[in-house]
Amino acid sequence: DAPASASELNTPTPKPPPARGRGVAERPVMSFFQSLAAAFKGGAQSRVPLARNFSSPWFFAEGSARGPFEYTGAVRRAYLDNPVAQRAVRLVAEGIGGAPLMPTDPALAALVRATSAGQSLLETLASQLLLHGNAYVQVVKDAAGRPVELFALRPERISVIAGADGWPTAYAYKVGDRTLTIPVLDEDASPNLIHVRHFHPADDHYGAGCLSAADQAVAPHNAAADWNRPLLETAARPSGALVYDPGDGAGLSADQFDRLKEELTRAYSGLTNAGRPMLLEGGLKWQSLSLSPADMDFAALKAAAARDIALAFGVPPMLLGLPGDATYANYREANRALWRLTLLPLAGKLLGALAEGLATWFPDAALAIDLDQVPALAEDRERLWAQVSAADFLSNAEKRALLGLPPAE
């Protein structure tokens, strides 16, 4: 080996850093991206922090013609007053509530299928997700800590209680002046409440419901119905005009005008006086008025608003009896599209969330819809069964997996 040079001999040997636990060890400063990467890799931070926006998730841009979304009033206008919105929600919710389930743990199936306080669990959760965007399931337990009941809480009464990092630690359930705090996890780390929500692009805690988008279409649909009702009560014409023409150009005095107005209101207005003949004197004559067909064409406006409502809730307009929509070839295709595009994805979200929340007690159980027992999907399943049965290169286990069946025992 070559001999060491003088500079190398005079260079001091670097000292090793002090060991952890002895003295003060220097901690490297992590950048933001390193901290974020460590959070996803399970480093020092287990979760990235969450935060609510400064404004409510139901707040819209200042200066917009649309005001803030108010859930209670929107539910009254849509679900209680509008037949299209109510039928669309019930069509989806009742379809999910009555859908057949795949065989699973009997105790788990009994929990999901049981009614609580007169409400069907899946139907109620589906309705709440469509309208509010959030669904909350309280897990009621017995003395041994086993779930005995699943109860769907009203979402407008629930608010998230976040911890220091923004992640939910509890939920506040408020009814009147009473507030009940429900922790996310019990003392044995089992969940007390299951939160299912739709995606909201601007909120970390709450989901966005379909009603928020449909509310814009519900307003003109209800307004058209309110306008048409008094119009039909007056035989689709704005009554008429009472013309005073004595021939000399003179007009009515103030007292004569008030007396004539009072007599018309008392004797000829209202439904009971409709069609009653009018006795005129002293230069008075009645001139009937009418609306043009273009002014009376509210049917097209209502149909367009109704299609927008159906679109917001994911229901083909044909299934709601709306005319003028030829997107689907027939009713059977529309019903199949409803199941494929709306009911199955929403049911998968609900059943997956329930199975995940109850995994503490049912770790190996699964919740899913039995597609072979859905009449609207019979042709699709028959075609799939024929294709899988004809595939000789597949084993029986692979065929059962493709058909969504459990492994053979």
Tab-separated table of C-alpha atoms in Angstrom:
chain	number	residue	atom	x	y	z
A	1	ASP	CA	0.000	0.000	0.000
A	2	ALA	CA	1.101	3.601	-0.653
A	3	PRO	CA	2.231	5.532	2.457
A	4	ALA	CA	-0.137	8.141	3.852
A	5	SER	CA	0.588	11.758	3.034
A	6	ALA	CA	1.292	14.458	5.615
A	7	SER	CA	-2.070	16.091	5.101
A	8	GLU	CA	-3.810	12.830	5.761
A	9	LEU	CA	-1.788	12.242	8.887
A	10	ASN	CA	-2.616	15.737	10.213
A	11	THR	CA	-6.372	15.425	9.532
A	12	PRO	CA	-8.236	14.686	12.797
A	13	THR	CA	-10.408	11.627	12.871
A	14	PRO	CA	-14.134	12.627	12.842
A	15	LYS	CA	-15.982	11.847	16.046
A	16	PRO	CA	-19.075	9.631	15.829
A	17	PRO	CA	-22.395	11.279	16.812
A	18	PRO	CA	-23.516	10.665	20.354
A	19	ALA	CA	-25.681	7.598	20.797
A	20	ARG	CA	-29.402	7.954	21.495
A	21	GLY	CA	-30.075	8.102	25.179
A	22	ARG	CA	-26.658	9.537	26.040
A	23	GLY	CA	-26.353	13.270	25.674
A	24	VAL	CA	-28.472	15.278	23.234
A	25	ALA	CA	-28.890	13.821	19.750
A	26	GLU	CA	-29.561	16.153	16.845
A	27	ARG	CA	-32.926	15.594	15.141
A	28	PRO	CA	-32.948	16.142	11.411
A	29	VAL	CA	-35.379	18.784	10.214
A	30	MET	CA	-37.962	17.144	7.946
A	31	SER	CA	-39.381	19.097	5.080
A	32	PHE	CA	-43.105	19.278	4.417
A	33	PHE	CA	-42.934	16.655	1.679
A	34	GLN	CA	-40.866	14.333	3.893
A	35	SER	CA	-43.408	14.696	6.662
A	36	LEU	CA	-46.229	13.978	4.228
A	37	ALA	CA	-44.392	10.918	2.911
A	38	ALA	CA	-43.738	9.716	6.444
A	39	ALA	CA	-47.419	10.038	7.236
A	40	PHE	CA	-48.370	7.739	4.361
A	41	LYS	CA	-45.528	5.312	5.171
A	42	GLY	CA	-46.476	5.053	8.828
A	43	GLY	CA	-43.700	7.261	10.157
A	44	ALA	CA	-43.864	9.715	12.995
A	45	GLN	CA	-47.241	11.002	11.828
A	46	SER	CA	-49.857	8.329	11.356
A	47	ARG	CA	-52.336	10.603	9.577
A	48	VAL	CA	-52.257	13.856	7.718
A	49	PRO	CA	-54.218	16.613	9.485
A	50	LEU	CA	-57.723	17.511	8.389
A	51	ALA	CA	-59.500	20.835	8.600
A	52	ARG	CA	-62.893	22.269	7.854
A	53	ASN	CA	-63.180	25.120	5.399
A	54	PHE	CA	-63.720	28.599	6.752
A	55	SER	CA	-67.217	28.498	5.273
A	56	SER	CA	-69.869	25.836	5.649
A	57	PRO	CA	-69.973	23.054	3.032
A	58	TRP	CA	-73.402	24.397	2.056
A	59	PHE	CA	-72.167	27.935	1.407
A	60	PHE	CA	-72.001	29.317	-2.100
A	61	ALA	CA	-70.036	32.162	-3.604
A	62	GLU	CA	-70.910	35.643	-2.397
A	63	GLY	CA	-72.827	37.626	-4.940
A	64	SER	CA	-74.430	34.565	-6.512
A	65	ALA	CA	-78.129	34.602	-7.257
A	66	ARG	CA	-78.445	31.411	-5.239
A	67	GLY	CA	-78.511	31.674	-1.474
A	68	PRO	CA	-76.993	29.257	1.045
A	69	PHE	CA	-78.404	25.743	0.918
A	70	GLU	CA	-80.770	25.071	3.819
A	71	TYR	CA	-81.450	21.351	4.238
A	72	THR	CA	-84.726	21.391	6.165
A	73	GLY	CA	-86.448	23.740	3.748
A	74	ALA	CA	-85.023	21.900	0.737
A	75	VAL	CA	-86.380	18.573	2.039
A	76	ARG	CA	-89.809	20.108	2.498
A	77	ARG	CA	-89.816	21.573	-1.018
A	78	ALA	CA	-88.471	18.448	-2.702
A	79	TYR	CA	-89.474	15.322	-0.797
A	80	LEU	CA	-92.734	16.572	0.733
A	81	ASP	CA	-94.022	18.931	-1.979
A	82	ASN	CA	-92.539	17.664	-5.244
A	83	PRO	CA	-93.844	14.349	-6.639
A	84	VAL	CA	-90.916	13.814	-9.021
A	85	ALA	CA	-88.221	14.194	-6.345
A	86	GLN	CA	-90.075	12.042	-3.841
A	87	ARG	CA	-90.670	9.279	-6.374
A	88	ALA	CA	-87.039	9.352	-7.496
A	89	VAL	CA	-85.747	9.031	-3.921
A	90	ARG	CA	-88.225	6.305	-3.002
A	91	LEU	CA	-87.484	4.372	-6.185
A	92	VAL	CA	-83.804	4.175	-5.266
A	93	ALA	CA	-84.230	3.736	-1.505
A	94	GLU	CA	-86.945	1.091	-1.678
A	95	GLY	CA	-85.016	-0.801	-4.345
A	96	ILE	CA	-81.962	-1.006	-2.084
A	97	GLY	CA	-84.023	-1.756	1.009
A	98	GLY	CA	-85.747	-4.701	-0.667
A	99	ALA	CA	-82.753	-6.080	-2.554
A	100	PRO	CA	-81.822	-9.705	-1.732
A	101	LEU	CA	-78.537	-10.219	0.103
A	102	MET	CA	-75.911	-12.893	-0.387
A	103	PRO	CA	-75.740	-15.556	2.351
A	104	THR	CA	-73.712	-14.285	5.294
A	105	ASP	CA	-73.500	-14.599	9.061
A	106	PRO	CA	-77.097	-15.007	10.325
A	107	ALA	CA	-76.542	-12.582	13.201
A	108	LEU	CA	-75.143	-9.938	10.856
A	109	ALA	CA	-77.998	-10.426	8.383
A	110	ALA	CA	-80.518	-10.073	11.202
A	111	LEU	CA	-78.957	-6.786	12.307
A	112	VAL	CA	-79.059	-5.322	8.795
A	113	ARG	CA	-82.566	-6.543	7.987
A	114	ALA	CA	-84.180	-5.625	11.308
A	115	THR	CA	-86.336	-2.527	11.593
A	116	SER	CA	-85.623	-0.002	14.312
A	117	ALA	CA	-88.306	2.426	15.490
A	118	GLY	CA	-90.372	1.441	12.469
A	119	GLN	CA	-87.710	2.265	9.881
A	120	SER	CA	-85.893	-0.061	7.515
A	121	LEU	CA	-82.151	0.413	7.953
A	122	LEU	CA	-80.977	0.179	4.327
A	123	GLU	CA	-83.925	2.151	2.935
A	124	THR	CA	-83.410	4.914	5.504
A	125	LEU	CA	-79.650	5.103	4.919
A	126	ALA	CA	-80.109	5.251	1.144
A	127	SER	CA	-82.634	8.087	1.479
A	128	GLN	CA	-80.342	10.033	3.800
A	129	LEU	CA	-77.369	9.644	1.480
A	130	LEU	CA	-79.381	10.861	-1.498
A	131	LEU	CA	-80.892	13.837	0.293
A	132	HIS	CA	-78.238	14.899	2.797
A	133	GLY	CA	-75.062	13.200	1.580
A	134	ASN	CA	-74.350	11.727	5.029
A	135	ALA	CA	-75.707	8.721	6.903
A	136	TYR	CA	-74.962	7.871	10.532
A	137	VAL	CA	-75.607	4.432	12.062
A	138	GLN	CA	-75.531	4.106	15.841
A	139	VAL	CA	-74.340	0.706	17.039
A	140	VAL	CA	-76.455	-0.115	20.081
A	141	LYS	CA	-74.711	-2.718	22.276
A	142	ASP	CA	-75.711	-4.990	25.124
A	143	ALA	CA	-73.966	-5.379	28.471
A	144	ALA	CA	-71.388	-7.711	26.910
A	145	GLY	CA	-70.463	-5.188	24.219
A	146	ARG	CA	-72.161	-7.070	21.348
A	147	PRO	CA	-74.271	-5.124	18.825
A	148	VAL	CA	-77.980	-5.720	19.248
A	149	GLU	CA	-79.409	-2.944	17.079
A	150	LEU	CA	-78.396	-0.618	14.255
A	151	PHE	CA	-80.235	2.698	14.307
A	152	ALA	CA	-80.022	5.345	11.568
A	153	LEU	CA	-79.669	8.813	13.092
A	154	ARG	CA	-81.017	11.890	11.347
A	155	PRO	CA	-77.992	13.485	9.668
A	156	GLU	CA	-79.032	17.130	10.152
A	157	ARG	CA	-78.788	16.565	13.914
A	158	ILE	CA	-75.193	15.285	13.781
A	159	SER	CA	-72.040	17.390	13.884
A	160	VAL	CA	-68.449	16.178	13.905
A	161	ILE	CA	-66.263	16.834	16.944
A	162	ALA	CA	-62.702	16.924	15.627
A	163	GLY	CA	-59.489	16.391	17.537
A	164	ALA	CA	-56.338	18.479	17.431
A	165	ASP	CA	-55.355	16.919	14.104
A	166	GLY	CA	-58.778	17.487	12.564
A	167	TRP	CA	-59.812	13.824	12.548
A	168	PRO	CA	-63.198	12.989	14.128
A	169	THR	CA	-63.009	11.892	17.744
A	170	ALA	CA	-66.722	12.051	18.555
A	171	TYR	CA	-70.099	13.066	17.151
A	172	ALA	CA	-72.561	15.482	18.736
A	173	TYR	CA	-76.241	14.518	18.353
A	174	LYS	CA	-78.472	17.503	19.123
A	175	VAL	CA	-82.249	17.370	19.592
A	176	GLY	CA	-83.788	20.602	20.826
A	177	ASP	CA	-81.801	21.751	23.842
A	178	ARG	CA	-80.269	18.341	24.502
A	179	THR	CA	-76.893	17.304	23.079
A	180	LEU	CA	-75.518	13.774	23.256
A	181	THR	CA	-71.821	13.159	22.606
A	182	ILE	CA	-71.094	9.812	20.946
A	183	PRO	CA	-67.393	8.814	20.873
A	184	VAL	CA	-66.116	7.306	17.648
A	185	LEU	CA	-64.696	4.295	19.507
A	186	ASP	CA	-65.741	2.633	22.731
A	187	GLU	CA	-63.384	1.699	25.563
A	188	ASP	CA	-62.638	-1.632	23.878
A	189	ALA	CA	-61.866	0.128	20.547
A	190	SER	CA	-65.138	-1.006	19.000
A	191	PRO	CA	-67.074	1.588	16.963
A	192	ASN	CA	-70.070	3.354	18.433
A	193	LEU	CA	-71.158	5.024	15.213
A	194	ILE	CA	-70.656	4.317	11.510
A	195	HIS	CA	-70.471	7.351	9.231
A	196	VAL	CA	-71.192	6.857	5.521
A	197	ARG	CA	-70.902	9.864	3.238
A	198	HIS	CA	-70.843	10.875	-0.383
A	199	PHE	CA	-67.821	12.613	-1.836
A	200	HIS	CA	-67.542	16.346	-1.186
A	201	PRO	CA	-64.675	18.056	-3.030
A	202	ALA	CA	-64.404	20.913	-0.525
A	203	ASP	CA	-65.036	19.277	2.856
A	204	ASP	CA	-63.141	16.708	4.925
A	205	HIS	CA	-65.948	15.840	7.350
A	206	TYR	CA	-69.265	15.939	5.517
A	207	GLY	CA	-70.520	14.629	2.195
A	208	ALA	CA	-72.540	16.379	-0.503
A	209	GLY	CA	-76.062	15.122	-1.183
A	210	CYS	CA	-77.958	14.955	-4.451
A	211	LEU	CA	-80.626	17.293	-3.095
A	212	SER	CA	-78.203	20.207	-3.158
A	213	ALA	CA	-77.947	19.857	-6.946
A	214	ALA	CA	-81.617	18.996	-7.468
A	215	ASP	CA	-82.847	21.979	-5.458
A	216	GLN	CA	-82.274	24.281	-8.426
A	217	ALA	CA	-84.619	22.166	-10.571
A	218	VAL	CA	-87.186	21.637	-7.815
A	219	ALA	CA	-87.811	25.384	-7.509
A	220	PRO	CA	-89.081	26.011	-11.091
A	221	HIS	CA	-91.015	22.727	-11.077
A	222	ASN	CA	-92.905	23.741	-7.939
A	223	ALA	CA	-93.319	27.293	-9.223
A	224	ALA	CA	-94.856	26.037	-12.475
A	225	ALA	CA	-97.330	23.913	-10.492
A	226	ASP	CA	-98.245	26.870	-8.271
A	227	TRP	CA	-98.773	29.047	-11.340
A	228	ASN	CA	-100.876	26.487	-13.181
A	229	ARG	CA	-103.270	25.827	-10.295
A	230	PRO	CA	-104.936	29.284	-10.156
A	231	LEU	CA	-104.768	29.448	-13.943
A	232	LEU	CA	-106.849	26.293	-14.222
A	233	GLU	CA	-109.255	27.586	-11.606
A	234	THR	CA	-109.995	30.577	-13.882
A	235	ALA	CA	-110.510	28.434	-17.007
A	236	ALA	CA	-106.983	29.224	-18.262
A	237	ARG	CA	-107.692	32.908	-18.892
A	238	PRO	CA	-107.093	36.059	-16.853
A	239	SER	CA	-110.792	36.730	-16.389
A	240	GLY	CA	-111.390	39.921	-18.366
A	241	ALA	CA	-111.738	43.689	-18.290
A	242	LEU	CA	-114.780	45.750	-17.323
A	243	VAL	CA	-114.914	48.747	-19.672
A	244	TYR	CA	-116.937	51.915	-18.894
A	245	ASP	CA	-117.901	53.824	-22.011
A	246	PRO	CA	-120.863	56.246	-21.476
A	247	GLY	CA	-120.295	57.866	-24.868
A	248	ASP	CA	-119.547	61.371	-23.608
A	249	GLY	CA	-116.014	60.617	-22.437
A	250	ALA	CA	-116.825	60.926	-18.742
A	251	GLY	CA	-115.324	58.544	-16.199
A	252	LEU	CA	-116.432	56.946	-12.971
A	253	SER	CA	-116.211	58.880	-9.754
A	254	ALA	CA	-114.167	57.522	-6.866
A	255	ASP	CA	-117.276	56.384	-4.992
A	256	GLN	CA	-118.703	54.672	-8.101
A	257	PHE	CA	-115.392	52.899	-8.744
A	258	ASP	CA	-115.101	51.606	-5.172
A	259	ARG	CA	-118.746	50.404	-5.149
A	260	LEU	CA	-118.330	48.610	-8.483
A	261	LYS	CA	-115.111	46.966	-7.337
A	262	GLU	CA	-116.748	45.789	-4.122
A	263	GLU	CA	-119.744	44.295	-5.966
A	264	LEU	CA	-117.487	42.442	-8.420
A	265	THR	CA	-115.409	40.982	-5.598
A	266	ARG	CA	-118.450	39.908	-3.587
A	267	ALA	CA	-120.712	38.546	-6.315
A	268	TYR	CA	-118.478	37.322	-9.130
A	269	SER	CA	-115.063	36.245	-7.755
A	270	GLY	CA	-114.131	32.857	-6.337
A	271	LEU	CA	-114.832	29.272	-7.343
A	272	THR	CA	-118.462	29.318	-6.180
A	273	ASN	CA	-119.270	32.230	-8.514
A	274	ALA	CA	-117.469	30.859	-11.566
A	275	GLY	CA	-119.642	31.133	-14.681
A	276	ARG	CA	-122.241	33.327	-12.997
A	277	PRO	CA	-123.858	35.782	-15.469
A	278	MET	CA	-123.115	39.448	-14.936
A	279	LEU	CA	-125.735	42.207	-15.114
A	280	LEU	CA	-124.246	45.423	-16.531
A	281	GLU	CA	-125.751	48.923	-16.854
A	282	GLY	CA	-124.865	52.520	-17.519
A	283	GLY	CA	-122.269	52.085	-20.277
A	284	LEU	CA	-120.467	49.113	-18.730
A	285	LYS	CA	-119.371	46.238	-20.955
A	286	TRP	CA	-117.304	43.107	-20.309
A	287	GLN	CA	-114.336	42.303	-22.520
A	288	SER	CA	-112.911	38.795	-22.147
A	289	LEU	CA	-109.170	38.269	-22.209
A	290	SER	CA	-107.145	35.140	-22.853
A	291	LEU	CA	-103.548	33.945	-22.828
A	292	SER	CA	-101.701	32.898	-25.933
A	293	PRO	CA	-100.642	29.227	-26.266
A	294	ALA	CA	-97.030	30.300	-25.822
A	295	ASP	CA	-97.872	31.930	-22.469
A	296	MET	CA	-99.627	28.752	-21.315
A	297	ASP	CA	-96.834	26.389	-22.367
A	298	PHE	CA	-95.653	25.447	-18.878
A	299	ALA	CA	-95.646	21.740	-19.716
A	300	ALA	CA	-92.281	21.970	-21.455
A	301	LEU	CA	-90.789	23.916	-18.542
A	302	LYS	CA	-92.060	21.403	-15.989
A	303	ALA	CA	-90.836	18.440	-18.057
A	304	ALA	CA	-87.345	19.927	-18.382
A	305	ALA	CA	-87.185	20.615	-14.631
A	306	ALA	CA	-88.465	17.108	-13.878
A	307	ARG	CA	-85.737	15.549	-16.048
A	308	ASP	CA	-83.122	17.570	-14.182
A	309	ILE	CA	-84.500	16.290	-10.858
A	310	ALA	CA	-84.388	12.696	-12.106
A	311	LEU	CA	-80.839	13.243	-13.377
A	312	ALA	CA	-79.663	14.545	-9.988
A	313	PHE	CA	-80.937	11.430	-8.203
A	314	GLY	CA	-79.682	9.021	-10.875
A	315	VAL	CA	-83.099	7.774	-12.010
A	316	PRO	CA	-83.957	7.322	-15.720
A	317	PRO	CA	-86.807	9.757	-16.538
A	318	MET	CA	-88.777	6.987	-18.235
A	319	LEU	CA	-89.238	5.215	-14.899
A	320	LEU	CA	-90.866	8.360	-13.481
A	321	GLY	CA	-93.399	8.569	-16.318
A	322	LEU	CA	-91.872	11.715	-17.836
A	323	PRO	CA	-92.694	12.259	-21.523
A	324	GLY	CA	-90.315	13.303	-24.265
A	325	ASP	CA	-87.263	11.328	-23.172
A	326	ALA	CA	-86.255	8.633	-25.656
A	327	THR	CA	-82.765	7.915	-24.328
A	328	TYR	CA	-83.661	4.350	-23.418
A	329	ALA	CA	-85.136	1.924	-25.933
A	330	ASN	CA	-87.732	0.609	-23.536
A	331	TYR	CA	-88.736	0.355	-19.932
A	332	ARG	CA	-86.722	-2.811	-19.348
A	333	GLU	CA	-83.489	-1.168	-20.468
A	334	ALA	CA	-84.204	1.828	-18.239
A	335	ASN	CA	-84.806	-0.440	-15.243
A	336	ARG	CA	-81.557	-2.279	-15.922
A	337	ALA	CA	-79.705	1.031	-16.180
A	338	LEU	CA	-81.156	2.126	-12.852
A	339	TRP	CA	-79.752	-0.953	-11.160
A	340	ARG	CA	-76.382	-0.866	-12.882
A	341	LEU	CA	-75.702	2.865	-12.587
A	342	THR	CA	-77.432	3.867	-9.342
A	343	LEU	CA	-78.726	1.110	-7.081
A	344	LEU	CA	-75.756	-1.281	-7.143
A	345	PRO	CA	-73.061	1.405	-6.559
A	346	LEU	CA	-75.047	2.984	-3.724
A	347	ALA	CA	-75.846	-0.398	-2.170
A	348	GLY	CA	-72.186	-1.388	-2.412
A	349	LYS	CA	-71.185	1.788	-0.562
A	350	LEU	CA	-73.711	1.187	2.215
A	351	LEU	CA	-73.121	-2.525	2.661
A	352	GLY	CA	-69.344	-2.104	2.495
A	353	ALA	CA	-69.419	0.583	5.183
A	354	LEU	CA	-71.631	-1.544	7.445
A	355	ALA	CA	-69.431	-4.617	7.008
A	356	GLU	CA	-66.310	-2.574	7.741
A	357	GLY	CA	-67.846	-0.943	10.804
A	358	LEU	CA	-69.034	-4.286	12.205
A	359	ALA	CA	-65.806	-6.147	11.410
A	360	THR	CA	-64.909	-6.129	15.121
A	361	TRP	CA	-67.674	-8.661	15.757
A	362	PHE	CA	-67.958	-10.235	12.283
A	363	PRO	CA	-64.406	-10.260	10.870
A	364	ASP	CA	-64.998	-12.861	8.164
A	365	ALA	CA	-68.516	-11.857	7.114
A	366	ALA	CA	-69.374	-9.886	3.996
A	367	LEU	CA	-72.452	-7.979	2.867
A	368	ALA	CA	-73.418	-7.866	-0.806
A	369	ILE	CA	-76.495	-8.007	-3.020
A	370	ASP	CA	-77.327	-11.360	-4.578
A	371	LEU	CA	-77.337	-10.380	-8.253
A	372	ASP	CA	-78.860	-13.707	-9.333
A	373	GLN	CA	-82.082	-12.834	-7.477
A	374	VAL	CA	-82.564	-9.347	-8.953
A	375	PRO	CA	-85.231	-9.619	-11.702
A	376	ALA	CA	-83.951	-6.570	-13.579
A	377	LEU	CA	-80.524	-8.222	-14.004
A	378	ALA	CA	-81.798	-11.687	-14.962
A	379	GLU	CA	-80.774	-11.410	-18.630
A	380	ASP	CA	-77.295	-10.129	-17.772
A	381	ARG	CA	-76.725	-12.883	-15.240
A	382	GLU	CA	-78.046	-15.539	-17.598
A	383	ARG	CA	-75.617	-14.395	-20.267
A	384	LEU	CA	-72.728	-14.382	-17.782
A	385	TRP	CA	-73.590	-17.879	-16.527
A	386	ALA	CA	-73.644	-19.197	-20.082
A	387	GLN	CA	-70.265	-17.624	-20.890
A	388	VAL	CA	-68.612	-18.892	-17.714
A	389	SER	CA	-70.096	-22.389	-18.073
A	390	ALA	CA	-68.770	-22.628	-21.629
A	391	ALA	CA	-65.227	-21.688	-20.571
A	392	ASP	CA	-63.681	-25.175	-20.293
A	393	PHE	CA	-60.229	-23.783	-19.501
A	394	LEU	CA	-61.471	-22.481	-16.121
A	395	SER	CA	-61.607	-24.580	-12.994
A	396	ASN	CA	-64.750	-24.830	-10.888
A	397	ALA	CA	-63.213	-22.549	-8.258
A	398	GLU	CA	-62.406	-19.897	-10.868
A	399	LYS	CA	-65.924	-20.107	-12.294
A	400	ARG	CA	-67.465	-19.626	-8.852
A	401	ALA	CA	-65.220	-16.632	-8.279
A	402	LEU	CA	-66.254	-15.034	-11.582
A	403	LEU	CA	-69.914	-15.535	-10.735
A	404	GLY	CA	-69.476	-14.003	-7.288
A	405	LEU	CA	-70.224	-17.247	-5.463
A	406	PRO	CA	-68.449	-18.342	-2.266
A	407	PRO	CA	-65.878	-21.150	-2.514
A	408	ALA	CA	-67.281	-24.686	-2.470
A	409	GLU	CA	-66.982	-26.422	0.869
